[in-house]
Amino acid sequence: MTYVEDELSSQPECWTRAAETAGRSGGALPAPGERVAIVGCGTSYFMAQAAAALREGSGQGETDAFAASEFPHTRAYDRVVALTRSGTTTEVLELLGRLRGRTRTTAVTADPATPVTTAADDLVVLDFADERSVVQTRFATTALTLFRAHLGLPVEASVADARTALAADLPEGLVDRTQFTFLGRGWTVGLANEAALKMREASLSWTEAYPAMEYRHGPISVTGATTAAWMLGEAPEGLAEQVAATGGTWVEGTLDPLAELVRAQRLAVAVAAARGLDPDRPRHLTRSVILAP
């Protein structure tokens, strides 16, 4: 078993622990009414998109998401939350340094023995979700579960669905497709972006991601017999039928959207295996991007 397979299989347990951690985190996470920005790089940026949409959608306050390198310093926030598995990513550390003394910051990380520990004002450590794999799975979903629990959203159903996602077979013939499109709405747009990234990283697949309602505005033109469109969350009316009419494979997201992401992670590993690739050693990637001064 590869590292990534082992790590993605542990997600139900990690999510349960994340909910417990949320109850102990107190003032380290955004309070209702705060104006908040959530930042990250790569996978963490896509989880920031999902968390921001969930928080604002729940009525707890205006919440934006940015890649750490694209943070708009002309805007004022009550708190900036940085998601960083390694705690060493250059863009995140540089941003926290620029914000020190003028904006309250929180880092959510897997490793407390890294520079982010002193770069942020507050810290939430999810060390039980740390990973050896370059390709992120459980840290990302555990960090998002932390936010869901902090927002008062129950996680028991998503944990149960994650177990189903790990046990059930993938849709027949999906591994043989040559192109994959992931679709989301609201907070699941970030999940769709992350599912597409997982496929690219682990299996070198041609993948795309869109808000579901945007799929008709051009992207559906490439859909055909060798492609698959996977919906994370509730699909817009009629879209499944339109994809079927192209000859493409439609994958309906019947589980909690975060559990659907677990299924997409499994697909990435399965496609990598079918192509003779090692998902623990993705091409041109390292566990953390650390830029030279």
PDB file of C-alpha atoms in Angstrom:
ATOM      1  CA  MET A   1       0.000   0.000   0.000  1.00  0.00           C
ATOM      2  CA  THR A   2       1.293   3.464  -0.893  1.00  0.00           C
ATOM      3  CA  TYR A   3       1.499   6.228   1.691  1.00  0.00           C
ATOM      4  CA  VAL A   4      -1.349   8.093   0.017  1.00  0.00           C
ATOM      5  CA  GLU A   5      -3.611   5.029   0.073  1.00  0.00           C
ATOM      6  CA  ASP A   6      -2.932   4.485   3.761  1.00  0.00           C
ATOM      7  CA  GLU A   7      -3.488   8.144   4.583  1.00  0.00           C
ATOM      8  CA  LEU A   8      -6.695   8.596   2.627  1.00  0.00           C
ATOM      9  CA  SER A   9      -8.102   5.461   4.294  1.00  0.00           C
ATOM     10  CA  SER A  10      -7.703   7.052   7.745  1.00  0.00           C
ATOM     11  CA  GLN A  11      -9.913  10.066   7.026  1.00  0.00           C
ATOM     12  CA  PRO A  12     -13.038   9.039   8.975  1.00  0.00           C
ATOM     13  CA  GLU A  13     -11.019   8.766  12.179  1.00  0.00           C
ATOM     14  CA  CYS A  14      -9.211  12.035  11.460  1.00  0.00           C
ATOM     15  CA  TRP A  15     -12.503  13.864  10.889  1.00  0.00           C
ATOM     16  CA  THR A  16     -13.857  12.671  14.208  1.00  0.00           C
ATOM     17  CA  ARG A  17     -10.741  13.965  15.962  1.00  0.00           C
ATOM     18  CA  ALA A  18     -10.993  17.268  14.068  1.00  0.00           C
ATOM     19  CA  ALA A  19     -14.489  17.817  15.456  1.00  0.00           C
ATOM     20  CA  GLU A  20     -13.127  17.260  18.948  1.00  0.00           C
ATOM     21  CA  THR A  21     -10.254  19.669  18.258  1.00  0.00           C
ATOM     22  CA  ALA A  22     -12.691  22.351  17.083  1.00  0.00           C
ATOM     23  CA  GLY A  23     -14.371  22.235  20.480  1.00  0.00           C
ATOM     24  CA  ARG A  24     -11.050  22.983  22.183  1.00  0.00           C
ATOM     25  CA  SER A  25      -9.770  25.648  19.789  1.00  0.00           C
ATOM     26  CA  GLY A  26     -11.774  28.542  21.192  1.00  0.00           C
ATOM     27  CA  GLY A  27     -10.441  31.929  20.188  1.00  0.00           C
ATOM     28  CA  ALA A  28      -7.942  30.550  17.677  1.00  0.00           C
ATOM     29  CA  LEU A  29     -10.672  30.226  15.049  1.00  0.00           C
ATOM     30  CA  PRO A  30     -12.845  33.044  13.658  1.00  0.00           C
ATOM     31  CA  ALA A  31     -15.625  34.355  15.874  1.00  0.00           C
ATOM     32  CA  PRO A  32     -19.081  35.126  14.478  1.00  0.00           C
ATOM     33  CA  GLY A  33     -19.148  38.577  12.922  1.00  0.00           C
ATOM     34  CA  GLU A  34     -15.434  38.799  12.167  1.00  0.00           C
ATOM     35  CA  ARG A  35     -14.401  39.745   8.639  1.00  0.00           C
ATOM     36  CA  VAL A  36     -12.085  36.910   7.668  1.00  0.00           C
ATOM     37  CA  ALA A  37      -9.750  35.859   4.883  1.00  0.00           C
ATOM     38  CA  ILE A  38      -8.596  32.254   4.559  1.00  0.00           C
ATOM     39  CA  VAL A  39      -5.406  31.614   2.589  1.00  0.00           C
ATOM     40  CA  GLY A  40      -3.331  28.697   1.406  1.00  0.00           C
ATOM     41  CA  CYS A  41      -1.354  27.320  -1.508  1.00  0.00           C
ATOM     42  CA  GLY A  42      -2.318  24.463  -3.808  1.00  0.00           C
ATOM     43  CA  THR A  43      -4.640  22.051  -2.044  1.00  0.00           C
ATOM     44  CA  SER A  44      -4.860  24.357   0.980  1.00  0.00           C
ATOM     45  CA  TYR A  45      -6.083  27.193  -1.253  1.00  0.00           C
ATOM     46  CA  PHE A  46      -8.925  25.012  -2.529  1.00  0.00           C
ATOM     47  CA  MET A  47      -9.856  24.041   1.023  1.00  0.00           C
ATOM     48  CA  ALA A  48      -9.806  27.751   1.854  1.00  0.00           C
ATOM     49  CA  GLN A  49     -12.339  28.324  -0.931  1.00  0.00           C
ATOM     50  CA  ALA A  50     -14.652  25.688   0.533  1.00  0.00           C
ATOM     51  CA  ALA A  51     -14.252  26.918   4.121  1.00  0.00           C
ATOM     52  CA  ALA A  52     -14.848  30.545   3.151  1.00  0.00           C
ATOM     53  CA  ALA A  53     -18.035  29.716   1.267  1.00  0.00           C
ATOM     54  CA  LEU A  54     -19.293  27.587   4.162  1.00  0.00           C
ATOM     55  CA  ARG A  55     -18.614  30.292   6.754  1.00  0.00           C
ATOM     56  CA  GLU A  56     -20.201  33.132   4.823  1.00  0.00           C
ATOM     57  CA  GLY A  57     -23.095  30.914   3.789  1.00  0.00           C
ATOM     58  CA  SER A  58     -23.773  30.044   7.422  1.00  0.00           C
ATOM     59  CA  GLY A  59     -24.202  33.733   8.270  1.00  0.00           C
ATOM     60  CA  GLN A  60     -21.102  34.063  10.471  1.00  0.00           C
ATOM     61  CA  GLY A  61     -19.499  36.869   8.532  1.00  0.00           C
ATOM     62  CA  GLU A  62     -17.962  38.004   5.265  1.00  0.00           C
ATOM     63  CA  THR A  63     -15.236  35.538   4.343  1.00  0.00           C
ATOM     64  CA  ASP A  64     -12.844  35.553   1.390  1.00  0.00           C
ATOM     65  CA  ALA A  65     -10.339  32.993   0.127  1.00  0.00           C
ATOM     66  CA  PHE A  66      -7.039  33.737  -1.574  1.00  0.00           C
ATOM     67  CA  ALA A  67      -3.917  32.025  -2.717  1.00  0.00           C
ATOM     68  CA  ALA A  68      -1.354  33.268  -0.199  1.00  0.00           C
ATOM     69  CA  SER A  69       0.670  34.924  -2.967  1.00  0.00           C
ATOM     70  CA  GLU A  70      -2.397  36.888  -4.140  1.00  0.00           C
ATOM     71  CA  PHE A  71      -3.566  38.332  -0.827  1.00  0.00           C
ATOM     72  CA  PRO A  72      -4.899  41.895  -1.324  1.00  0.00           C
ATOM     73  CA  HIS A  73      -3.062  43.976   1.245  1.00  0.00           C
ATOM     74  CA  THR A  74      -5.297  46.973   0.588  1.00  0.00           C
ATOM     75  CA  ARG A  75      -8.228  45.172   2.255  1.00  0.00           C
ATOM     76  CA  ALA A  76      -8.884  45.150   5.994  1.00  0.00           C
ATOM     77  CA  TYR A  77      -9.726  41.931   7.833  1.00  0.00           C
ATOM     78  CA  ASP A  78     -10.290  41.125  11.477  1.00  0.00           C
ATOM     79  CA  ARG A  79      -8.474  37.810  11.080  1.00  0.00           C
ATOM     80  CA  VAL A  80      -6.515  35.926   8.439  1.00  0.00           C
ATOM     81  CA  VAL A  81      -6.423  32.139   8.688  1.00  0.00           C
ATOM     82  CA  ALA A  82      -3.592  30.306   6.917  1.00  0.00           C
ATOM     83  CA  LEU A  83      -3.889  26.626   6.036  1.00  0.00           C
ATOM     84  CA  THR A  84      -0.466  25.015   5.739  1.00  0.00           C
ATOM     85  CA  ARG A  85       0.200  21.317   6.177  1.00  0.00           C
ATOM     86  CA  SER A  86       3.974  21.655   6.337  1.00  0.00           C
ATOM     87  CA  GLY A  87       4.240  25.007   8.112  1.00  0.00           C
ATOM     88  CA  THR A  88       7.151  25.871   5.817  1.00  0.00           C
ATOM     89  CA  THR A  89       5.561  27.180   2.599  1.00  0.00           C
ATOM     90  CA  THR A  90       7.348  30.365   1.595  1.00  0.00           C
ATOM     91  CA  GLU A  91       4.325  32.370   0.405  1.00  0.00           C
ATOM     92  CA  VAL A  92       2.385  31.636   3.603  1.00  0.00           C
ATOM     93  CA  LEU A  93       5.255  32.583   5.897  1.00  0.00           C
ATOM     94  CA  GLU A  94       5.918  35.794   3.978  1.00  0.00           C
ATOM     95  CA  LEU A  95       2.265  36.785   4.192  1.00  0.00           C
ATOM     96  CA  LEU A  96       2.065  36.107   7.928  1.00  0.00           C
ATOM     97  CA  GLY A  97       5.187  38.189   8.407  1.00  0.00           C
ATOM     98  CA  ARG A  98       3.662  41.150   6.581  1.00  0.00           C
ATOM     99  CA  LEU A  99       0.455  40.895   8.605  1.00  0.00           C
ATOM    100  CA  ARG A 100       2.112  40.702  12.014  1.00  0.00           C
ATOM    101  CA  GLY A 101       1.113  43.580  14.273  1.00  0.00           C
ATOM    102  CA  ARG A 102      -1.762  44.803  12.114  1.00  0.00           C
ATOM    103  CA  THR A 103      -4.075  41.816  11.544  1.00  0.00           C
ATOM    104  CA  ARG A 104      -4.764  38.864  13.851  1.00  0.00           C
ATOM    105  CA  THR A 105      -3.577  35.620  12.240  1.00  0.00           C
ATOM    106  CA  THR A 106      -4.221  31.925  12.811  1.00  0.00           C
ATOM    107  CA  ALA A 107      -2.315  29.022  11.297  1.00  0.00           C
ATOM    108  CA  VAL A 108      -3.848  25.570  10.901  1.00  0.00           C
ATOM    109  CA  THR A 109      -0.985  23.130  10.434  1.00  0.00           C
ATOM    110  CA  ALA A 110       0.058  19.504  10.825  1.00  0.00           C
ATOM    111  CA  ASP A 111       3.520  20.185  12.209  1.00  0.00           C
ATOM    112  CA  PRO A 112       4.016  22.405  15.282  1.00  0.00           C
ATOM    113  CA  ALA A 113       7.821  22.221  15.001  1.00  0.00           C
ATOM    114  CA  THR A 114       7.999  24.507  11.966  1.00  0.00           C
ATOM    115  CA  PRO A 115       8.392  28.258  11.350  1.00  0.00           C
ATOM    116  CA  VAL A 116       4.640  28.864  11.156  1.00  0.00           C
ATOM    117  CA  THR A 117       4.449  28.253  14.913  1.00  0.00           C
ATOM    118  CA  THR A 118       5.988  31.649  15.611  1.00  0.00           C
ATOM    119  CA  ALA A 119       4.792  33.390  12.439  1.00  0.00           C
ATOM    120  CA  ALA A 120       1.092  33.313  13.407  1.00  0.00           C
ATOM    121  CA  ASP A 121      -0.619  34.780  16.455  1.00  0.00           C
ATOM    122  CA  ASP A 122      -2.749  31.671  17.056  1.00  0.00           C
ATOM    123  CA  LEU A 123      -2.193  28.043  16.169  1.00  0.00           C
ATOM    124  CA  VAL A 124      -4.369  24.975  15.610  1.00  0.00           C
ATOM    125  CA  VAL A 125      -2.383  21.764  15.264  1.00  0.00           C
ATOM    126  CA  LEU A 126      -3.779  18.744  13.433  1.00  0.00           C
ATOM    127  CA  ASP A 127      -0.704  16.561  13.881  1.00  0.00           C
ATOM    128  CA  PHE A 128      -2.813  13.396  13.814  1.00  0.00           C
ATOM    129  CA  ALA A 129      -3.599  14.225  10.168  1.00  0.00           C
ATOM    130  CA  ASP A 130       0.002  14.790   9.047  1.00  0.00           C
ATOM    131  CA  GLU A 131       1.164  12.901   5.976  1.00  0.00           C
ATOM    132  CA  ARG A 132       4.274  11.341   4.485  1.00  0.00           C
ATOM    133  CA  SER A 133       2.865  11.567   0.975  1.00  0.00           C
ATOM    134  CA  VAL A 134       3.538  14.585  -1.218  1.00  0.00           C
ATOM    135  CA  VAL A 135      -0.070  14.374  -2.406  1.00  0.00           C
ATOM    136  CA  GLN A 136      -2.385  15.785   0.254  1.00  0.00           C
ATOM    137  CA  THR A 137      -5.493  13.865   1.245  1.00  0.00           C
ATOM    138  CA  ARG A 138      -6.318  13.593   4.936  1.00  0.00           C
ATOM    139  CA  PHE A 139      -4.823  16.878   6.151  1.00  0.00           C
ATOM    140  CA  ALA A 140      -6.869  18.870   3.666  1.00  0.00           C
ATOM    141  CA  THR A 141     -10.185  17.203   4.449  1.00  0.00           C
ATOM    142  CA  THR A 142      -9.458  17.199   8.184  1.00  0.00           C
ATOM    143  CA  ALA A 143      -8.769  20.949   8.138  1.00  0.00           C
ATOM    144  CA  LEU A 144     -12.073  21.531   6.356  1.00  0.00           C
ATOM    145  CA  THR A 145     -13.859  19.293   8.853  1.00  0.00           C
ATOM    146  CA  LEU A 146     -12.369  21.436  11.624  1.00  0.00           C
ATOM    147  CA  PHE A 147     -14.071  24.468  10.071  1.00  0.00           C
ATOM    148  CA  ARG A 148     -17.350  22.629   9.564  1.00  0.00           C
ATOM    149  CA  ALA A 149     -17.408  21.610  13.216  1.00  0.00           C
ATOM    150  CA  HIS A 150     -16.412  25.115  14.351  1.00  0.00           C
ATOM    151  CA  LEU A 151     -19.362  26.497  12.385  1.00  0.00           C
ATOM    152  CA  GLY A 152     -21.656  24.175  14.312  1.00  0.00           C
ATOM    153  CA  LEU A 153     -22.259  21.834  11.380  1.00  0.00           C
ATOM    154  CA  PRO A 154     -22.590  18.161  12.403  1.00  0.00           C
ATOM    155  CA  VAL A 155     -19.861  15.889  11.074  1.00  0.00           C
ATOM    156  CA  GLU A 156     -21.259  12.463  12.004  1.00  0.00           C
ATOM    157  CA  ALA A 157     -23.024  12.009   8.662  1.00  0.00           C
ATOM    158  CA  SER A 158     -19.940  12.978   6.672  1.00  0.00           C
ATOM    159  CA  VAL A 159     -17.834  10.513   8.681  1.00  0.00           C
ATOM    160  CA  ALA A 160     -20.332   7.742   7.952  1.00  0.00           C
ATOM    161  CA  ASP A 161     -20.368   8.672   4.257  1.00  0.00           C
ATOM    162  CA  ALA A 162     -16.558   8.690   4.181  1.00  0.00           C
ATOM    163  CA  ARG A 163     -16.591   5.096   5.382  1.00  0.00           C
ATOM    164  CA  THR A 164     -18.998   4.269   2.565  1.00  0.00           C
ATOM    165  CA  ALA A 165     -16.757   6.077   0.069  1.00  0.00           C
ATOM    166  CA  LEU A 166     -13.820   3.935   1.170  1.00  0.00           C
ATOM    167  CA  ALA A 167     -15.716   0.645   1.063  1.00  0.00           C
ATOM    168  CA  ALA A 168     -17.810   0.940  -2.114  1.00  0.00           C
ATOM    169  CA  ASP A 169     -16.507   0.120  -5.577  1.00  0.00           C
ATOM    170  CA  LEU A 170     -15.748   2.981  -7.938  1.00  0.00           C
ATOM    171  CA  PRO A 171     -18.141   3.345 -10.887  1.00  0.00           C
ATOM    172  CA  GLU A 172     -17.443   0.711 -13.530  1.00  0.00           C
ATOM    173  CA  GLY A 173     -15.207   1.820 -16.377  1.00  0.00           C
ATOM    174  CA  LEU A 174     -14.275   5.150 -14.791  1.00  0.00           C
ATOM    175  CA  VAL A 175     -10.568   4.331 -14.558  1.00  0.00           C
ATOM    176  CA  ASP A 176     -10.423   3.973 -18.352  1.00  0.00           C
ATOM    177  CA  ARG A 177     -11.626   7.493 -19.092  1.00  0.00           C
ATOM    178  CA  THR A 178      -9.102   9.921 -20.573  1.00  0.00           C
ATOM    179  CA  GLN A 179     -10.509  13.199 -19.258  1.00  0.00           C
ATOM    180  CA  PHE A 180     -12.255  14.091 -15.994  1.00  0.00           C
ATOM    181  CA  THR A 181     -14.295  17.168 -15.106  1.00  0.00           C
ATOM    182  CA  PHE A 182     -15.339  17.881 -11.515  1.00  0.00           C
ATOM    183  CA  LEU A 183     -18.274  20.157 -10.804  1.00  0.00           C
ATOM    184  CA  GLY A 184     -19.448  21.930  -7.642  1.00  0.00           C
ATOM    185  CA  ARG A 185     -21.839  24.564  -6.366  1.00  0.00           C
ATOM    186  CA  GLY A 186     -21.235  26.998  -3.509  1.00  0.00           C
ATOM    187  CA  TRP A 187     -18.762  25.526  -1.043  1.00  0.00           C
ATOM    188  CA  THR A 188     -18.249  22.417  -3.178  1.00  0.00           C
ATOM    189  CA  VAL A 189     -16.612  24.403  -5.994  1.00  0.00           C
ATOM    190  CA  GLY A 190     -13.453  24.306  -3.885  1.00  0.00           C
ATOM    191  CA  LEU A 191     -13.849  20.547  -3.527  1.00  0.00           C
ATOM    192  CA  ALA A 192     -14.211  20.192  -7.300  1.00  0.00           C
ATOM    193  CA  ASN A 193     -11.001  22.179  -7.780  1.00  0.00           C
ATOM    194  CA  GLU A 194      -9.243  19.920  -5.305  1.00  0.00           C
ATOM    195  CA  ALA A 195     -10.549  16.706  -6.903  1.00  0.00           C
ATOM    196  CA  ALA A 196      -9.180  17.849 -10.255  1.00  0.00           C
ATOM    197  CA  LEU A 197      -5.826  18.692  -8.675  1.00  0.00           C
ATOM    198  CA  LYS A 198      -5.610  15.236  -7.072  1.00  0.00           C
ATOM    199  CA  MET A 199      -6.116  13.584 -10.438  1.00  0.00           C
ATOM    200  CA  ARG A 200      -3.431  15.738 -12.040  1.00  0.00           C
ATOM    201  CA  GLU A 201      -0.914  15.214  -9.247  1.00  0.00           C
ATOM    202  CA  ALA A 202      -1.318  11.478  -8.714  1.00  0.00           C
ATOM    203  CA  SER A 203      -2.183  10.195 -12.194  1.00  0.00           C
ATOM    204  CA  LEU A 204      -1.110  12.928 -14.661  1.00  0.00           C
ATOM    205  CA  SER A 205      -4.702  13.028 -15.921  1.00  0.00           C
ATOM    206  CA  TRP A 206      -6.323  15.700 -18.029  1.00  0.00           C
ATOM    207  CA  THR A 207      -8.739  17.227 -15.546  1.00  0.00           C
ATOM    208  CA  GLU A 208     -10.827  20.360 -15.211  1.00  0.00           C
ATOM    209  CA  ALA A 209     -13.113  21.853 -12.566  1.00  0.00           C
ATOM    210  CA  TYR A 210     -15.956  24.358 -12.816  1.00  0.00           C
ATOM    211  CA  PRO A 211     -18.951  25.731 -10.961  1.00  0.00           C
ATOM    212  CA  ALA A 212     -21.652  23.390 -12.211  1.00  0.00           C
ATOM    213  CA  MET A 213     -23.783  26.085 -13.817  1.00  0.00           C
ATOM    214  CA  GLU A 214     -20.747  27.234 -15.829  1.00  0.00           C
ATOM    215  CA  TYR A 215     -20.231  23.821 -17.405  1.00  0.00           C
ATOM    216  CA  ARG A 216     -22.787  24.565 -20.134  1.00  0.00           C
ATOM    217  CA  HIS A 217     -20.976  27.786 -21.036  1.00  0.00           C
ATOM    218  CA  GLY A 218     -18.281  26.168 -23.178  1.00  0.00           C
ATOM    219  CA  PRO A 219     -16.610  23.329 -21.239  1.00  0.00           C
ATOM    220  CA  ILE A 220     -19.304  20.783 -22.144  1.00  0.00           C
ATOM    221  CA  SER A 221     -18.066  21.032 -25.750  1.00  0.00           C
ATOM    222  CA  VAL A 222     -15.153  18.682 -24.992  1.00  0.00           C
ATOM    223  CA  THR A 223     -17.356  16.047 -23.361  1.00  0.00           C
ATOM    224  CA  GLY A 224     -17.614  12.752 -25.186  1.00  0.00           C
ATOM    225  CA  ALA A 225     -17.418   8.984 -24.927  1.00  0.00           C
ATOM    226  CA  THR A 226     -14.003   8.964 -23.228  1.00  0.00           C
ATOM    227  CA  THR A 227     -14.753  11.685 -20.653  1.00  0.00           C
ATOM    228  CA  ALA A 228     -16.434  11.763 -17.251  1.00  0.00           C
ATOM    229  CA  ALA A 229     -18.194  14.586 -15.399  1.00  0.00           C
ATOM    230  CA  TRP A 230     -18.401  14.123 -11.628  1.00  0.00           C
ATOM    231  CA  MET A 231     -20.802  16.221  -9.569  1.00  0.00           C
ATOM    232  CA  LEU A 232     -19.891  16.994  -5.955  1.00  0.00           C
ATOM    233  CA  GLY A 233     -23.142  17.958  -4.294  1.00  0.00           C
ATOM    234  CA  GLU A 234     -26.574  18.584  -5.783  1.00  0.00           C
ATOM    235  CA  ALA A 235     -26.575  18.898  -9.557  1.00  0.00           C
ATOM    236  CA  PRO A 236     -28.374  21.637 -11.509  1.00  0.00           C
ATOM    237  CA  GLU A 237     -31.578  20.423 -13.094  1.00  0.00           C
ATOM    238  CA  GLY A 238     -31.055  18.835 -16.491  1.00  0.00           C
ATOM    239  CA  LEU A 239     -27.262  18.774 -16.444  1.00  0.00           C
ATOM    240  CA  ALA A 240     -26.961  14.997 -16.045  1.00  0.00           C
ATOM    241  CA  GLU A 241     -29.159  14.509 -19.094  1.00  0.00           C
ATOM    242  CA  GLN A 242     -27.120  16.976 -21.133  1.00  0.00           C
ATOM    243  CA  VAL A 243     -23.877  15.178 -20.295  1.00  0.00           C
ATOM    244  CA  ALA A 244     -25.454  11.822 -21.147  1.00  0.00           C
ATOM    245  CA  ALA A 245     -26.532  13.214 -24.528  1.00  0.00           C
ATOM    246  CA  THR A 246     -22.881  13.914 -25.374  1.00  0.00           C
ATOM    247  CA  GLY A 247     -21.932  10.285 -24.722  1.00  0.00           C
ATOM    248  CA  GLY A 248     -19.968  11.253 -21.631  1.00  0.00           C
ATOM    249  CA  THR A 249     -20.102   9.461 -18.295  1.00  0.00           C
ATOM    250  CA  TRP A 250     -22.054  11.262 -15.569  1.00  0.00           C
ATOM    251  CA  VAL A 251     -21.102  10.518 -11.939  1.00  0.00           C
ATOM    252  CA  GLU A 252     -23.762  11.604  -9.482  1.00  0.00           C
ATOM    253  CA  GLY A 253     -22.531  12.723  -6.062  1.00  0.00           C
ATOM    254  CA  THR A 254     -24.845  10.859  -3.708  1.00  0.00           C
ATOM    255  CA  LEU A 255     -22.691  11.131  -0.571  1.00  0.00           C
ATOM    256  CA  ASP A 256     -21.715  14.116   1.558  1.00  0.00           C
ATOM    257  CA  PRO A 257     -19.575  16.233  -0.823  1.00  0.00           C
ATOM    258  CA  LEU A 258     -16.474  15.825   1.331  1.00  0.00           C
ATOM    259  CA  ALA A 259     -16.945  12.052   1.170  1.00  0.00           C
ATOM    260  CA  GLU A 260     -17.301  12.379  -2.608  1.00  0.00           C
ATOM    261  CA  LEU A 261     -13.854  13.979  -2.564  1.00  0.00           C
ATOM    262  CA  VAL A 262     -12.580  10.826  -0.830  1.00  0.00           C
ATOM    263  CA  ARG A 263     -13.973   8.800  -3.728  1.00  0.00           C
ATOM    264  CA  ALA A 264     -12.178  11.117  -6.150  1.00  0.00           C
ATOM    265  CA  GLN A 265      -8.946  10.597  -4.213  1.00  0.00           C
ATOM    266  CA  ARG A 266      -9.411   6.852  -4.604  1.00  0.00           C
ATOM    267  CA  LEU A 267      -9.975   7.320  -8.329  1.00  0.00           C
ATOM    268  CA  ALA A 268      -6.721   9.255  -8.621  1.00  0.00           C
ATOM    269  CA  VAL A 269      -4.820   6.384  -7.009  1.00  0.00           C
ATOM    270  CA  ALA A 270      -6.602   3.793  -9.161  1.00  0.00           C
ATOM    271  CA  VAL A 271      -5.848   5.657 -12.398  1.00  0.00           C
ATOM    272  CA  ALA A 272      -2.211   6.039 -11.319  1.00  0.00           C
ATOM    273  CA  ALA A 273      -1.973   2.297 -10.734  1.00  0.00           C
ATOM    274  CA  ALA A 274      -3.568   1.538 -14.108  1.00  0.00           C
ATOM    275  CA  ARG A 275      -0.981   3.753 -15.794  1.00  0.00           C
ATOM    276  CA  GLY A 276       1.963   2.299 -13.889  1.00  0.00           C
ATOM    277  CA  LEU A 277       2.585   5.490 -11.887  1.00  0.00           C
ATOM    278  CA  ASP A 278       3.612   5.849  -8.244  1.00  0.00           C
ATOM    279  CA  PRO A 279       1.249   8.363  -6.585  1.00  0.00           C
ATOM    280  CA  ASP A 280       3.739   8.814  -3.728  1.00  0.00           C
ATOM    281  CA  ARG A 281       6.236  10.298  -6.180  1.00  0.00           C
ATOM    282  CA  PRO A 282       4.333  12.802  -8.323  1.00  0.00           C
ATOM    283  CA  ARG A 283       6.313  14.346 -11.136  1.00  0.00           C
ATOM    284  CA  HIS A 284       8.042  17.686 -10.412  1.00  0.00           C
ATOM    285  CA  LEU A 285       6.438  18.051  -6.951  1.00  0.00           C
ATOM    286  CA  THR A 286       7.751  18.270  -3.390  1.00  0.00           C
ATOM    287  CA  ARG A 287       5.908  18.129  -0.066  1.00  0.00           C
ATOM    288  CA  SER A 288       6.362  21.866   0.482  1.00  0.00           C
ATOM    289  CA  VAL A 289       7.348  24.691  -1.844  1.00  0.00           C
ATOM    290  CA  ILE A 290      10.248  26.526  -0.211  1.00  0.00           C
ATOM    291  CA  LEU A 291      11.651  29.300  -2.361  1.00  0.00           C
ATOM    292  CA  ALA A 292      15.260  30.461  -2.125  1.00  0.00           C
ATOM    293  CA  PRO A 293      15.740  34.011  -0.804  1.00  0.00           C
TER     294      PRO A 293
END
